[in-house]
CSV table of C-alpha atoms in Angstrom, one decimal:
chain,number,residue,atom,x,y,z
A,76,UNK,CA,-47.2,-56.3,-4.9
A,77,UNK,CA,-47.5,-59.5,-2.3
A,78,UNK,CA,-48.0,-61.8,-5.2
A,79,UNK,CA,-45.2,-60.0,-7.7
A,80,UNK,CA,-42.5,-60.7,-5.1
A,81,UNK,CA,-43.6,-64.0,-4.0
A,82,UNK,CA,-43.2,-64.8,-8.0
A,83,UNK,CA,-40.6,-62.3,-9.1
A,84,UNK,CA,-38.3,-63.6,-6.5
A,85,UNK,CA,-38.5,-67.4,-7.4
A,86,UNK,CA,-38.0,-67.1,-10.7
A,87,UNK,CA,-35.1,-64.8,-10.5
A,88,UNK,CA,-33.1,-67.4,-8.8
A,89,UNK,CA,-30.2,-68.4,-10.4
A,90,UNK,CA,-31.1,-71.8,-10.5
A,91,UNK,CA,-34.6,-70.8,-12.6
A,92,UNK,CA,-32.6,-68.7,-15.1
A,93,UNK,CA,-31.9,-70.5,-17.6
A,94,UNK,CA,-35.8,-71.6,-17.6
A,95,UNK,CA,-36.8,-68.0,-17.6
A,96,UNK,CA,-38.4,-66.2,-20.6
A,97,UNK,CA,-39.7,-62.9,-21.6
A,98,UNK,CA,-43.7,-63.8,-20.8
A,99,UNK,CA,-42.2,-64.4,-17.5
A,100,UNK,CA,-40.5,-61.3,-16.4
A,101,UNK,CA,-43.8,-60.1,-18.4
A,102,UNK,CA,-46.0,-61.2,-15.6
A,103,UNK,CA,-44.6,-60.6,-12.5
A,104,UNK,CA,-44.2,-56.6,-14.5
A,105,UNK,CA,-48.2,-56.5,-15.2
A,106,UNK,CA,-48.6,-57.3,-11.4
A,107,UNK,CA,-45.9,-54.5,-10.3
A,108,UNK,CA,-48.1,-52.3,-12.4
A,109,UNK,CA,-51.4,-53.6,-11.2
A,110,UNK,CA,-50.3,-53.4,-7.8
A,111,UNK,CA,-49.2,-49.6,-8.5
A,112,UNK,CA,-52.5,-48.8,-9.7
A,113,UNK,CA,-54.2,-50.6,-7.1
A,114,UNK,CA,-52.4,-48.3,-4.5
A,115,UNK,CA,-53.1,-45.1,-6.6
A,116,UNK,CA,-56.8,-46.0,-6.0
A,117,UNK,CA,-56.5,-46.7,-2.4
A,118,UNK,CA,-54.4,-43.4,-1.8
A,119,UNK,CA,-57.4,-41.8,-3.5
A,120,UNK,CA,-59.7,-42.7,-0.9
A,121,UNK,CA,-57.4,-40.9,2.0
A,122,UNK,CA,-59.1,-38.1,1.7
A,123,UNK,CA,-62.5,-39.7,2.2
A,124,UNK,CA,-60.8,-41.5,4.9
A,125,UNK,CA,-59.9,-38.4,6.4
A,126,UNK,CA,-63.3,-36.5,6.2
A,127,UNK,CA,-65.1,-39.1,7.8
A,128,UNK,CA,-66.5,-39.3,11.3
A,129,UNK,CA,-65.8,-41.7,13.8
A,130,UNK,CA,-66.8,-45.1,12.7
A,131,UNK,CA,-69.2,-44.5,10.0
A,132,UNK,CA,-67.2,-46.8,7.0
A,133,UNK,CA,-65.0,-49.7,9.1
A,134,UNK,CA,-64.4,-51.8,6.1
A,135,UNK,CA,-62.7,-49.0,4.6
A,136,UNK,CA,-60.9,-48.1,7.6
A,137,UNK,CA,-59.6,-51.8,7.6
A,138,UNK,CA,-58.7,-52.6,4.1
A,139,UNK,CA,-56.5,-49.4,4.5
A,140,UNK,CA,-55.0,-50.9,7.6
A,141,UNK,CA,-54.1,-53.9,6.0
A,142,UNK,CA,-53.0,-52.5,3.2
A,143,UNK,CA,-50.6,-50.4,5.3
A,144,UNK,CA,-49.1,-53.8,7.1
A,145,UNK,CA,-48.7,-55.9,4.0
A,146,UNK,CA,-46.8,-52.8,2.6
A,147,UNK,CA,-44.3,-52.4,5.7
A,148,UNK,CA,-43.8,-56.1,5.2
A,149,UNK,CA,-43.1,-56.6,1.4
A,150,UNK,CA,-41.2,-53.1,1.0
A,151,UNK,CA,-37.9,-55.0,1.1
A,152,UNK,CA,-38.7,-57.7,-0.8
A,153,UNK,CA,-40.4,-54.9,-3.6
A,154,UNK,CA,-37.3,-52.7,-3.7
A,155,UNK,CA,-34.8,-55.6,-4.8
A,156,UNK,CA,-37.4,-56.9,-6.9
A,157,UNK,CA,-37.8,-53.6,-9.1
A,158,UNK,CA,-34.4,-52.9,-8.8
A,159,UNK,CA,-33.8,-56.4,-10.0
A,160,UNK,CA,-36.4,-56.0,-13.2
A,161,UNK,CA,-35.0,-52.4,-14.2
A,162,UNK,CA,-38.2,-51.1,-12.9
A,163,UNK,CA,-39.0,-47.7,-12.0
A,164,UNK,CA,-41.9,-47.5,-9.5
A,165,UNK,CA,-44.3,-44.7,-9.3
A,166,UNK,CA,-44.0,-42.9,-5.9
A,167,UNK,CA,-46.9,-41.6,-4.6
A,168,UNK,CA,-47.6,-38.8,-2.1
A,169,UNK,CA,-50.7,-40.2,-0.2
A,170,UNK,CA,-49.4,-40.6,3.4
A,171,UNK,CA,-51.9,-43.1,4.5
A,172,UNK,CA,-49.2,-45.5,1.9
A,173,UNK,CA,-46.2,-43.7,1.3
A,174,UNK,CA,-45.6,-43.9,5.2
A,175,UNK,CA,-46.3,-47.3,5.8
A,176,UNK,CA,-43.2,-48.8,3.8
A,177,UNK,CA,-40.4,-46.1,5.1
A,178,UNK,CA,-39.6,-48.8,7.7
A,179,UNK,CA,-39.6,-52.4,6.1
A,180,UNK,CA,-39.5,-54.9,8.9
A,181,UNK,CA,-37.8,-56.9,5.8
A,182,UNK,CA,-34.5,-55.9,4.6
A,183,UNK,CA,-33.4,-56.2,0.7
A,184,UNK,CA,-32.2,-59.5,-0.9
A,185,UNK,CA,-29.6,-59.5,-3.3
A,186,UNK,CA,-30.9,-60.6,-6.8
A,187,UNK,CA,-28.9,-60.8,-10.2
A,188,UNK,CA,-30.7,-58.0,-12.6
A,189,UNK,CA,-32.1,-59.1,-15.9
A,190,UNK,CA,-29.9,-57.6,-18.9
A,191,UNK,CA,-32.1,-54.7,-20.8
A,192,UNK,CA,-32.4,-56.9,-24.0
A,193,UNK,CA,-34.7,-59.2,-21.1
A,194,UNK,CA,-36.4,-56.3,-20.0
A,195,UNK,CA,-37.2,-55.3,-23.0
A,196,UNK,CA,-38.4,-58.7,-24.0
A,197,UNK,CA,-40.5,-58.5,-21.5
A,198,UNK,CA,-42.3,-55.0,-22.2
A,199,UNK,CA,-42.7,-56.0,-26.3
A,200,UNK,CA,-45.0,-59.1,-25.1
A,201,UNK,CA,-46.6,-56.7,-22.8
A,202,UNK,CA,-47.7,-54.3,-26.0
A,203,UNK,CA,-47.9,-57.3,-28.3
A,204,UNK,CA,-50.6,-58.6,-26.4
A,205,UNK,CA,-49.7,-59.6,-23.1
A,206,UNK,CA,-51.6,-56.8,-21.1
A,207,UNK,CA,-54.2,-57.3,-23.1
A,208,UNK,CA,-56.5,-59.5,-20.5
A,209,UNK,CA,-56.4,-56.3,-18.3
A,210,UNK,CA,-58.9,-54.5,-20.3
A,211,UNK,CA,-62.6,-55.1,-18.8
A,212,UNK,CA,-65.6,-53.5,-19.8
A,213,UNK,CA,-69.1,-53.5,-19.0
A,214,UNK,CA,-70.1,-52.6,-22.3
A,215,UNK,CA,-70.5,-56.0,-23.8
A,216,UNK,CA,-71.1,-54.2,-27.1
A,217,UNK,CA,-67.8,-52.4,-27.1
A,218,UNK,CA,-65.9,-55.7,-26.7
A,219,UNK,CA,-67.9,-57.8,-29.7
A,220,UNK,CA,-66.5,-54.6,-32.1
A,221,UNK,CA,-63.3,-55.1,-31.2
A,222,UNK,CA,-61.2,-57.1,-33.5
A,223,UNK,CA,-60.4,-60.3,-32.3
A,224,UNK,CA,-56.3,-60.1,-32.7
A,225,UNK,CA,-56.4,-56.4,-31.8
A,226,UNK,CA,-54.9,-56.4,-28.1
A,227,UNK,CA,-56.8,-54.6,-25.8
A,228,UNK,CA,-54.8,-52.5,-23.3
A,229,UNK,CA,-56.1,-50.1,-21.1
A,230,UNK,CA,-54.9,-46.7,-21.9
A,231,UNK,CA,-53.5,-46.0,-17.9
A,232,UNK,CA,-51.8,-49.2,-18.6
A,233,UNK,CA,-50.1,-48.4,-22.1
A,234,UNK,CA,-49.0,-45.0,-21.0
A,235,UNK,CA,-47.3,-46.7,-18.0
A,236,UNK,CA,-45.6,-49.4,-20.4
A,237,UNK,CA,-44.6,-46.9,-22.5
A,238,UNK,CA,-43.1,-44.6,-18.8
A,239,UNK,CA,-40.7,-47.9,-18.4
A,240,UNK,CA,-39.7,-47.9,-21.8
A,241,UNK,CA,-38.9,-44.8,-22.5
A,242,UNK,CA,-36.7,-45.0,-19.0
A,243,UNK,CA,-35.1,-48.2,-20.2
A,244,UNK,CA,-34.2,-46.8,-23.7
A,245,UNK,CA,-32.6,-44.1,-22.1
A,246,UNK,CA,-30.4,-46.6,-20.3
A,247,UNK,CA,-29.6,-49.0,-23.3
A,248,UNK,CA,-31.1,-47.6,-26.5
A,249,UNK,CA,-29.3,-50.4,-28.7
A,250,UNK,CA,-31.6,-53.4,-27.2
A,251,UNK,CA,-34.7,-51.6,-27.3
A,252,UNK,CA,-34.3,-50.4,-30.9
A,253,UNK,CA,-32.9,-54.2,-31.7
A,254,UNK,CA,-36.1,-55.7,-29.9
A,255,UNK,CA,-39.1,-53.9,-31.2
A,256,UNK,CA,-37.7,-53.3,-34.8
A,257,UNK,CA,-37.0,-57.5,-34.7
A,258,UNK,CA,-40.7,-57.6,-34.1
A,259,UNK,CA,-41.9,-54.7,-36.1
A,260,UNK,CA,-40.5,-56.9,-38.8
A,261,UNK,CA,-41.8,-59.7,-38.1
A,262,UNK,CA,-40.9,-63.4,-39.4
A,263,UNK,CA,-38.8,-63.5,-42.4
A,264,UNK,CA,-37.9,-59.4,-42.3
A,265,UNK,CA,-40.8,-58.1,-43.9
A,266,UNK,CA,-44.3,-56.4,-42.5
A,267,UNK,CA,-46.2,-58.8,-45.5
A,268,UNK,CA,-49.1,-61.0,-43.6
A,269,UNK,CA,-48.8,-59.5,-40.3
A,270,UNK,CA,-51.8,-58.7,-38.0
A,271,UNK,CA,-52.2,-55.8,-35.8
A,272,UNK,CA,-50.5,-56.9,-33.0
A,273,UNK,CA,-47.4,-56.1,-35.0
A,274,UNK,CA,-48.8,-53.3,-36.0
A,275,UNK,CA,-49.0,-52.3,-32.2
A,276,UNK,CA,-44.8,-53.2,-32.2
A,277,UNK,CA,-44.4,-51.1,-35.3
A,278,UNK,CA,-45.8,-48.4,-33.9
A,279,UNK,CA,-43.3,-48.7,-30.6
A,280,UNK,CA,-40.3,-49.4,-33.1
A,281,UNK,CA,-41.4,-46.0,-34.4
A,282,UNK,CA,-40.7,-43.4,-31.5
């Protein structure tokens, strides 16, 4: 979330706006998401936290510390930056991080939002391909079967793209619909030629 504001908030200056494009906004959303998941895996580990004795894992106990100071830090910063994007956060319950950032030792800035058709930009180069670096395996196997244009997009990942559309469709249907069924289409108007990265976008023009 350190990097995503430290990003987000430059290039949402006005003076960077008419230099700022969908892969963009696209980036500093893959980090907001990364950086939610990231937290999801560290609130996982309160309970371990929790159950152990007295000095028996210090690392742990200190990444969590950190974690809990970088998060009172950025929290003002992260709220005008998702507010800023049309985000919607996750929130979760883990008090090891939820309590760190109810008292932000920085207060809000005051950034311009995007427009939905931006945000929505943004999100149809996430799916067509864009989140598609995020998906690591071990299985070298798995990956040489793959087709090579076929993005690759963890599945925690495309449910949570999906989450932000859905929320910005129910804000402003019209530039979602005009977005992905622009792309759906592809060049020209037609679904002749196109690979299955557009078949990806067809499938979000769908529902």
């Amino acid at each position: 979330s350190l990097l995503a504001t430290t990003v987000g908030n430059v290039i949402l200056l006005d003076r960077f706006r008419p230099m700022l494009l969908p892969r963009h906004l696209a980036d500093v959303i893959l980090t907001l998401l990364l950086g939610e998941r990231l937290k999801w895996q560290l609130g996982n580990l309160t309970k371990r936290v929790g159950s152990m004795s007295e000095g028996s894992d210090d690392t742990l106990t200190t990444m969590m510390e950190k974690e809990k100071s970088v998060e009172r830090e950025n929290s003002g910063l992260l709220c005008s930056l998702e507010k800023a994007l049309l985000f919607t956060p996750l929130r979760f319950p883990s008090p090891l991080i939820t309590n760190a950032t109810t008292t932000a030792s920085w207060s809000e800035i005051a950034l311009r939002p995007i427009d939905h058709r931006e945000a929505a930009l943004a999100y149809c180069t996430l799916l067509g391909g864009g989140a598609a670096m995020m998906c690591i395996t071990a299985n070298a196997n798995t990956v040489a079967s793959q087709s090579q244009s076929a993005p690759l997009i963890p599945p925690w990942l495309r449910m949570r793209l999906g989450q932000c559309l859905t929320k910005l469709a129910q804000e402003d249907l019209t530039s979602v619909v005009d977005v992905f069924v622009a792309c759906a289409h592809g060049p020209g108007g037609t679904n002749e030629g196109i690979g299955s990265v557009d078949d990806v976008m067809t499938g979000a023009a769908a529902r």
